[in-house]
Structures are given as structure tokens and as C-alpha cells.
Coordinates of C-alpha atoms in Angstrom, one line a residue:
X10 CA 56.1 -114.5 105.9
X11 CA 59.0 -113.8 104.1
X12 CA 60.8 -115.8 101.3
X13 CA 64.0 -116.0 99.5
X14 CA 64.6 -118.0 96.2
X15 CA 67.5 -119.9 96.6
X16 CA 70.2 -120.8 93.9
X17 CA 68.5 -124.2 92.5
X18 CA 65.0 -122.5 92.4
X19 CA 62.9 -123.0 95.3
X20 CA 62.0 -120.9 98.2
X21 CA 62.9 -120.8 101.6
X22 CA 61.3 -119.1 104.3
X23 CA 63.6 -116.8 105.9
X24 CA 60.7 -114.9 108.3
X25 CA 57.6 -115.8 109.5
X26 CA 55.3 -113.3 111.3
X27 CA 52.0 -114.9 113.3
X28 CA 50.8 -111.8 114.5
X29 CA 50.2 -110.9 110.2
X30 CA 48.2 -114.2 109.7
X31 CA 44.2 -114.7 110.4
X32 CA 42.2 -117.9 110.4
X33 CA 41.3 -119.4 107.0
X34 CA 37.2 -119.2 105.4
X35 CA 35.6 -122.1 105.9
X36 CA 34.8 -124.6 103.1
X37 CA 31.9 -123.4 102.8
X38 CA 32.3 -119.8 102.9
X39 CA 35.4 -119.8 100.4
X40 CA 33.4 -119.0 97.0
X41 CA 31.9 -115.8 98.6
X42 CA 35.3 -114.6 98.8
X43 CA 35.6 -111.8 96.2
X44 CA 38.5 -113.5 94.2
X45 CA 36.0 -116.7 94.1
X46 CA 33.0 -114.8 93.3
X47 CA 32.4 -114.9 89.3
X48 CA 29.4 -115.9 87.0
X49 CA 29.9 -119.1 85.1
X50 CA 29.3 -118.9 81.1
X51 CA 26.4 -121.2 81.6
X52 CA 24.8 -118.8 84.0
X53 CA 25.3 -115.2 81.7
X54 CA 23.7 -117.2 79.4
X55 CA 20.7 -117.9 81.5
X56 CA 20.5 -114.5 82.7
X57 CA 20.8 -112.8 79.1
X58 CA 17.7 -115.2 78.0
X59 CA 16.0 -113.9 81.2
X60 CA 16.2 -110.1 80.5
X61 CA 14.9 -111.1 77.2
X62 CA 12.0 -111.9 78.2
X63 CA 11.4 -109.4 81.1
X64 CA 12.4 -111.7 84.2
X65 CA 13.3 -109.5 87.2
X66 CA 16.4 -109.8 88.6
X67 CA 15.0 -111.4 91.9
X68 CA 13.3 -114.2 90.3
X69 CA 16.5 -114.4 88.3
X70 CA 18.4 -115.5 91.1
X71 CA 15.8 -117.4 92.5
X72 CA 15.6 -119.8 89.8
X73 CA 19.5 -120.0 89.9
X74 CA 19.5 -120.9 93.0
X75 CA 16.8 -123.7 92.4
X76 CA 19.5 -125.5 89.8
X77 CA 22.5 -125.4 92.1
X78 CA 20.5 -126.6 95.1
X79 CA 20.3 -123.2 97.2
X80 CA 21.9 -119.8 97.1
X81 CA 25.2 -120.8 99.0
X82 CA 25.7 -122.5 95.6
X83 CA 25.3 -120.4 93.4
X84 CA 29.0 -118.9 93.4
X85 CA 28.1 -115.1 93.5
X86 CA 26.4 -112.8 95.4
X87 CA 23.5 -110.8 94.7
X88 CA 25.0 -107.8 94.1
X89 CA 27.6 -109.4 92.0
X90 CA 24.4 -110.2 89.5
X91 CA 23.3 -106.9 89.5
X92 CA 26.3 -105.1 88.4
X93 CA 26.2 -107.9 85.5
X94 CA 23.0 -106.9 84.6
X95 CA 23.8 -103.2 85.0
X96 CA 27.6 -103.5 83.2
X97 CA 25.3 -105.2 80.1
X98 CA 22.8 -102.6 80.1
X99 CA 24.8 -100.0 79.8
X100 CA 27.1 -101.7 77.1
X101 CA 23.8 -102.1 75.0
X102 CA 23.2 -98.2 75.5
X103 CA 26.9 -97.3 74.8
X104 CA 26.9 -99.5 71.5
X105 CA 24.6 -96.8 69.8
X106 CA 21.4 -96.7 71.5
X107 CA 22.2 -93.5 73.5
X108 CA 23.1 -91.9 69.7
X109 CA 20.1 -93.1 68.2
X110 CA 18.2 -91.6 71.5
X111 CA 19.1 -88.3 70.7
X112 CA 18.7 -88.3 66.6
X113 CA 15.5 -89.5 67.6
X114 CA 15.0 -86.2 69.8
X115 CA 16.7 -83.8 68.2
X116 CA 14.2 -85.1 64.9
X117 CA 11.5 -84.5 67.0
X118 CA 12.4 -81.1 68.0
X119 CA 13.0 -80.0 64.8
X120 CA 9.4 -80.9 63.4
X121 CA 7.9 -79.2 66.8
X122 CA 10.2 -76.3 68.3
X123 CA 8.1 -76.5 71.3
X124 CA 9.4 -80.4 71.8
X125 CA 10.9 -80.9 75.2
X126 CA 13.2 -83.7 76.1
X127 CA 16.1 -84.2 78.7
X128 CA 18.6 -86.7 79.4
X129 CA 20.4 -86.6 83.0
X130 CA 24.5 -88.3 82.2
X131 CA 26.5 -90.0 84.9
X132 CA 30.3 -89.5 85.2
X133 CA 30.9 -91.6 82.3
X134 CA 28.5 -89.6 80.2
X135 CA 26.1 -92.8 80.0
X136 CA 22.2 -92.1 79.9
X137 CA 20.7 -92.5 83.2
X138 CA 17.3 -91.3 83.1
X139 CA 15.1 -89.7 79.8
X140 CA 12.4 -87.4 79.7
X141 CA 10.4 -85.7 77.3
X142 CA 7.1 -84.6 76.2
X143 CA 5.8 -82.5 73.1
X144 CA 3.8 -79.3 72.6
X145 CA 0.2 -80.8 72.8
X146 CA 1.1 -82.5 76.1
X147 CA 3.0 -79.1 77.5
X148 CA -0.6 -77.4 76.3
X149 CA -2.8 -80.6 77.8
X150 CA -1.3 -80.1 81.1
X151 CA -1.5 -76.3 81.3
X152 CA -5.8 -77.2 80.7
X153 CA -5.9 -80.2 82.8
X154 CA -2.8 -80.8 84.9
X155 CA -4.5 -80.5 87.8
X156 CA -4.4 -84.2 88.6
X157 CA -2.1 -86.7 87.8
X158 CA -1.5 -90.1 88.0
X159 CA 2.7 -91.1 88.1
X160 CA 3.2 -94.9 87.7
X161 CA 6.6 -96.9 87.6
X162 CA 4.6 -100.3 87.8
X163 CA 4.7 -100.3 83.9
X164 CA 6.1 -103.5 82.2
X165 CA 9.6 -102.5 81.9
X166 CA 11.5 -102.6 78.7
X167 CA 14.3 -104.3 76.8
X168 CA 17.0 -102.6 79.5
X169 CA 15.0 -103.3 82.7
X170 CA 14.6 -99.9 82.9
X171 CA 10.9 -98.8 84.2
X172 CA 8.7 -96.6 81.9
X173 CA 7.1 -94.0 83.6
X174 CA 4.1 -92.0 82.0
X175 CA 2.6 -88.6 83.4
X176 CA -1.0 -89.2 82.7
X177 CA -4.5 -86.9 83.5
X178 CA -7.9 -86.6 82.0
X179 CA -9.5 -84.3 79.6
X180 CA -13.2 -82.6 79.6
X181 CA -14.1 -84.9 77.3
X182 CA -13.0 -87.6 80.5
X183 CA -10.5 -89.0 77.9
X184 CA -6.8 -90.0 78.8
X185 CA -4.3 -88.3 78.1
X186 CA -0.2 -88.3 78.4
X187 CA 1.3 -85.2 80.1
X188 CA 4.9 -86.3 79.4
X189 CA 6.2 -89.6 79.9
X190 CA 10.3 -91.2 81.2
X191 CA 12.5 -93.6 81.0
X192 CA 14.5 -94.2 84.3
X193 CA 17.6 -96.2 85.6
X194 CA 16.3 -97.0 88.6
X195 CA 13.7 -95.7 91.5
X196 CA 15.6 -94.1 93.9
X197 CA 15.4 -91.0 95.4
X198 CA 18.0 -89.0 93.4
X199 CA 16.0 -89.9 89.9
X200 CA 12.2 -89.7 91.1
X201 CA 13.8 -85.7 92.4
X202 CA 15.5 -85.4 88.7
X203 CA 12.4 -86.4 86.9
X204 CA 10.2 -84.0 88.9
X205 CA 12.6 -81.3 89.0
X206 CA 12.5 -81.7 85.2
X207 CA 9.1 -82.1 84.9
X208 CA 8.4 -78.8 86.5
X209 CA 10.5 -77.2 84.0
X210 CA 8.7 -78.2 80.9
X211 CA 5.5 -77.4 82.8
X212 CA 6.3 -73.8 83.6
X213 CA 6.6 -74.4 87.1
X214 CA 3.3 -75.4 87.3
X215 CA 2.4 -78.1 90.1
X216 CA -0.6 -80.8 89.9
X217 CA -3.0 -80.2 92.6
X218 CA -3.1 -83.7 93.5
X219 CA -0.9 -86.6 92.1
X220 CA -2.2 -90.2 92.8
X221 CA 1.3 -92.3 92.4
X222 CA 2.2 -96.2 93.3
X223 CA 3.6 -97.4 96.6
X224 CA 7.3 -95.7 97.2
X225 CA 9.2 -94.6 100.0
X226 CA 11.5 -92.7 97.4
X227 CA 8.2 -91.2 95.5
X228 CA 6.6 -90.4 98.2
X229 CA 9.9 -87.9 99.3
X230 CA 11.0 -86.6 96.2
X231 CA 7.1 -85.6 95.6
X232 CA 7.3 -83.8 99.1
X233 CA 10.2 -81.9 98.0
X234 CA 9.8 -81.3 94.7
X235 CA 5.7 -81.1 94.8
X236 CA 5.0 -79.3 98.1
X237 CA 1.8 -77.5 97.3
X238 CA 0.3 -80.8 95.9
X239 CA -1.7 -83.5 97.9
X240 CA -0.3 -86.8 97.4
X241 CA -2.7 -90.1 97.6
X242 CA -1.0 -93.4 96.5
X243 CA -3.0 -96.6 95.7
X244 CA -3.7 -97.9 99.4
X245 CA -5.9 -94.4 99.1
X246 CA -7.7 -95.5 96.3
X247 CA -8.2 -98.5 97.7
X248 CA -9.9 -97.6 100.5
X249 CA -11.4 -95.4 98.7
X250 CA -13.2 -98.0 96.6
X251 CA -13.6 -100.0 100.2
X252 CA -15.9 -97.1 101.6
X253 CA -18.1 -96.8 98.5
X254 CA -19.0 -100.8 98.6
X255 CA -19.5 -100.3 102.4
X256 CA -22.0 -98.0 102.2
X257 CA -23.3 -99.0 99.1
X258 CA -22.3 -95.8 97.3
X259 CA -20.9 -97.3 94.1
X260 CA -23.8 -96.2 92.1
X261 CA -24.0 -92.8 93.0
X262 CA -22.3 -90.9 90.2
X263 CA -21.3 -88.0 92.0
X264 CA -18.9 -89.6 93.6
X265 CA -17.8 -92.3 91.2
X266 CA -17.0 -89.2 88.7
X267 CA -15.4 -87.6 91.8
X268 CA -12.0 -89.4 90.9
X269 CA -13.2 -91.8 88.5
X270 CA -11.6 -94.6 90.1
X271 CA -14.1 -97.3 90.6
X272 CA -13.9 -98.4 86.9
X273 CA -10.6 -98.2 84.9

């Protein structure tokens, strides 16, 4: 449709094209239209409170949803929350956490040369993902990094972000931390950067066997990145623990000390 303001103001129509027009949303469709889409000031507010206090993102919405009577009410989508989430997250970083991030390391690595720390930047030169670990842990692992456990199911911290220790056991069957991170997110790309990393502190050195949580994503980057080590996640130990209380093998310390996973 074309249009042509006239002398005292208003428009007239001076072409009209069918062929360039489609059928409108429907009523109740219209708010998921991306021009619709937007977060109330009610409902930032709710959020920010939730990431306070550790509420996922999924239970987030789902309470959301509860107070407007169902998620076609809610007047966003879920992605639209996330990027929210993500767009505050990084603001929080940008304000002078990412500075003080690095004071913090380069303090370290002035008191212990042998300090190792690294920080992967997106295009933007945020922080996306954190590693480090100093010299006793480098030394630990070259004595006992045999076997590790790798776990994301840490509570995560003020950004949402999980925490993710490299942990093993000493002679004296104590625990101890191999290296620990701090990562944007669990996908493929940063479990591969964090190994990848890892290895590099390490020497090149790879566990022998790494005992991890449930992840498609973990599981791959370990096969590439870790593909002389055996990988058991925790169904294994599981079943593990299964076998022993079938056949009434809990009690035989042989194998409880065998992986030491019947009592934690």
C-alpha cells in the first residue's frame, strides 16, 4: 500500500498491492510477536530477586507463569528471559568485576610464579570462562592425578555461572583440589576450552580415569580432549554401589577402597 499526504494533512491511498499483504496473528498469538515481546518492570524485578537467591532460570519462568495464569501470558518468550539474564550478567562483570578478576590473579601470580590462571574473551572482550590453579595443585596432580572427579553440579554463584573443581585423592586418602573453574555455560565449546586448558597447566598430562556428572557435552569434549582416559560418570557409580549391596560386598574393604565411593 501506497500513500500520499494530501494538502490539508491526511493520507490518501493512491496504490494498494494484495499480493504484499498476509493474514493478521491471532489475538492470542500477537504478544509473541517480537515488537510485543518485552519484560514488564514488575517482572525484572522478580527475576533480579530470583538470581539473588540462586533460582534457576527454569523455575524462574515457571513461577512467572503461575502469576499471569500460564505461559501464553507471560508476554515473552523463554529465550527472551535468558538473554535478560545473560545481558545483566555480563553488565555486572563489565562494571569492574572482570578488573578485579585479574588484580586478583595477577596478585596471585606474583606471590607464586608458578600460579596458573586463564581467562577465554568473547568478541566483546567479556570473560566467558576462568581457570586457574596454583603450584601445590600443579605438584598434587603430577603425584596423584591419576583419577579425577570433574563436577558442574556445584551450587552456582552470584552470576549463575557453575563452579567447577578438579578434585582427586592423596596417599594420605585426603581430598584434594587439582585446579578448579568458573564457566559461562556447559556446552561443548567451554567443557573443550577448560580441558584443553587444563592439559596445559598439567604438562600434558592426562588422568587415567575421570569420574564426571551426567553430560552429553562432557562426555564429548572428554573424548576429544581426554582420549587415553576412561570416562565413568555417576550412573557408573551408581551401579557400582548397586552390585556391592547385591552381593553383599559392602563390607569388604578391598573393594570399597577400590574407588572409595560407597561412603562420601
Amino acid at each position: 500500500m501506497t500513500c500520499q499526504l494530501q494538502k490539508d494533512g491526511m493520507l490518501e491511498v493512491v496504490s494498494f498491492h494484495k499480493q504484499h499483504n498476509h493474514e493478521f496473528a491471532p489475538s492470542p498469538m500477537k504478544q509473541m510477536l517480537r515488537s510485543n515481546r518485552k519484560i514488564t518492570p514488575a517482572q525484572q524485578a522478580f527475576t533480579d530477586d530470583a538470581e539473588k537467591f540462586g533460582v534457576s532460570i527454569k523455575q524462574t519462568i515457571d513461577l512467572l507463569s503461575m502469576q499471569v495464569g500460564g505461559y501464553e501470558n507471560l508476554g515473552f518468550l523463554n529465550v527472551d528471559y535468558k538473554n535478560h539474564v545473560n545481558s545483566k550478567r555480563r553488565e555486572a562483570l563489565k562494571r569492574g568485576d572482570g578488573r578485579a578478576v585479574m588484580d586478583h590473579f595477577r596478585k596471585m601470580q606474583l606471590e607464586d610464579p608458578s600460579y596458573f590462571y586463564s581467562i577465554q574473551l568473547d568478541d566483546d572482550n567479556q570473560i566467558l570462562n576462568i581457570f586457574w590453579a596454583d603450584s601445590r595443585s600443579i605438584v598434587d596432580y603430577g603425584h596423584f592425578g591419576d583419577v579425577v572427579c570433574f563436577d558442574t553440579t556445584y551450587r552456582t554463584n552470584s552470576y549463575g555461572r557453575p563452579f567447577a573443581p578438579f578434585i582427586g585423592v592423596n596417599h594420605h586418602k585426603q581430598s584434594i583440589v587439582f585446579g578448579a573453574a568458573l564457566l559461562y555455560d556447559k556446552t561443548i565449546m567451554s567443557f573443550k576450552w577448560l580441558f584443553e586448558i587444563f592439559l596445559s597447566a598439567m604438562s600434558g598430562k592426562q588422568p587415567k580415569t575421570i569420574f564426571t556428572d551426567q553430560s552429553a557435552a562432557m562426555a564429548n569434549a572428554i573424548e576429544d580432549v581426554f582420549p587415553e582416559s576412561n570416562h565413568y560418570e555417576n550412573e557408573w557409580i551408581v551401579a557400582w554401589n548397586d552390585m556391592l549391596e547385591i552381593y553383599d560386598l559392602t563390607d569388604n574393604p578391598w573393594l570399597r577402597e577400590m574407588f572409595d565411593v560407597k561412603e562420601k
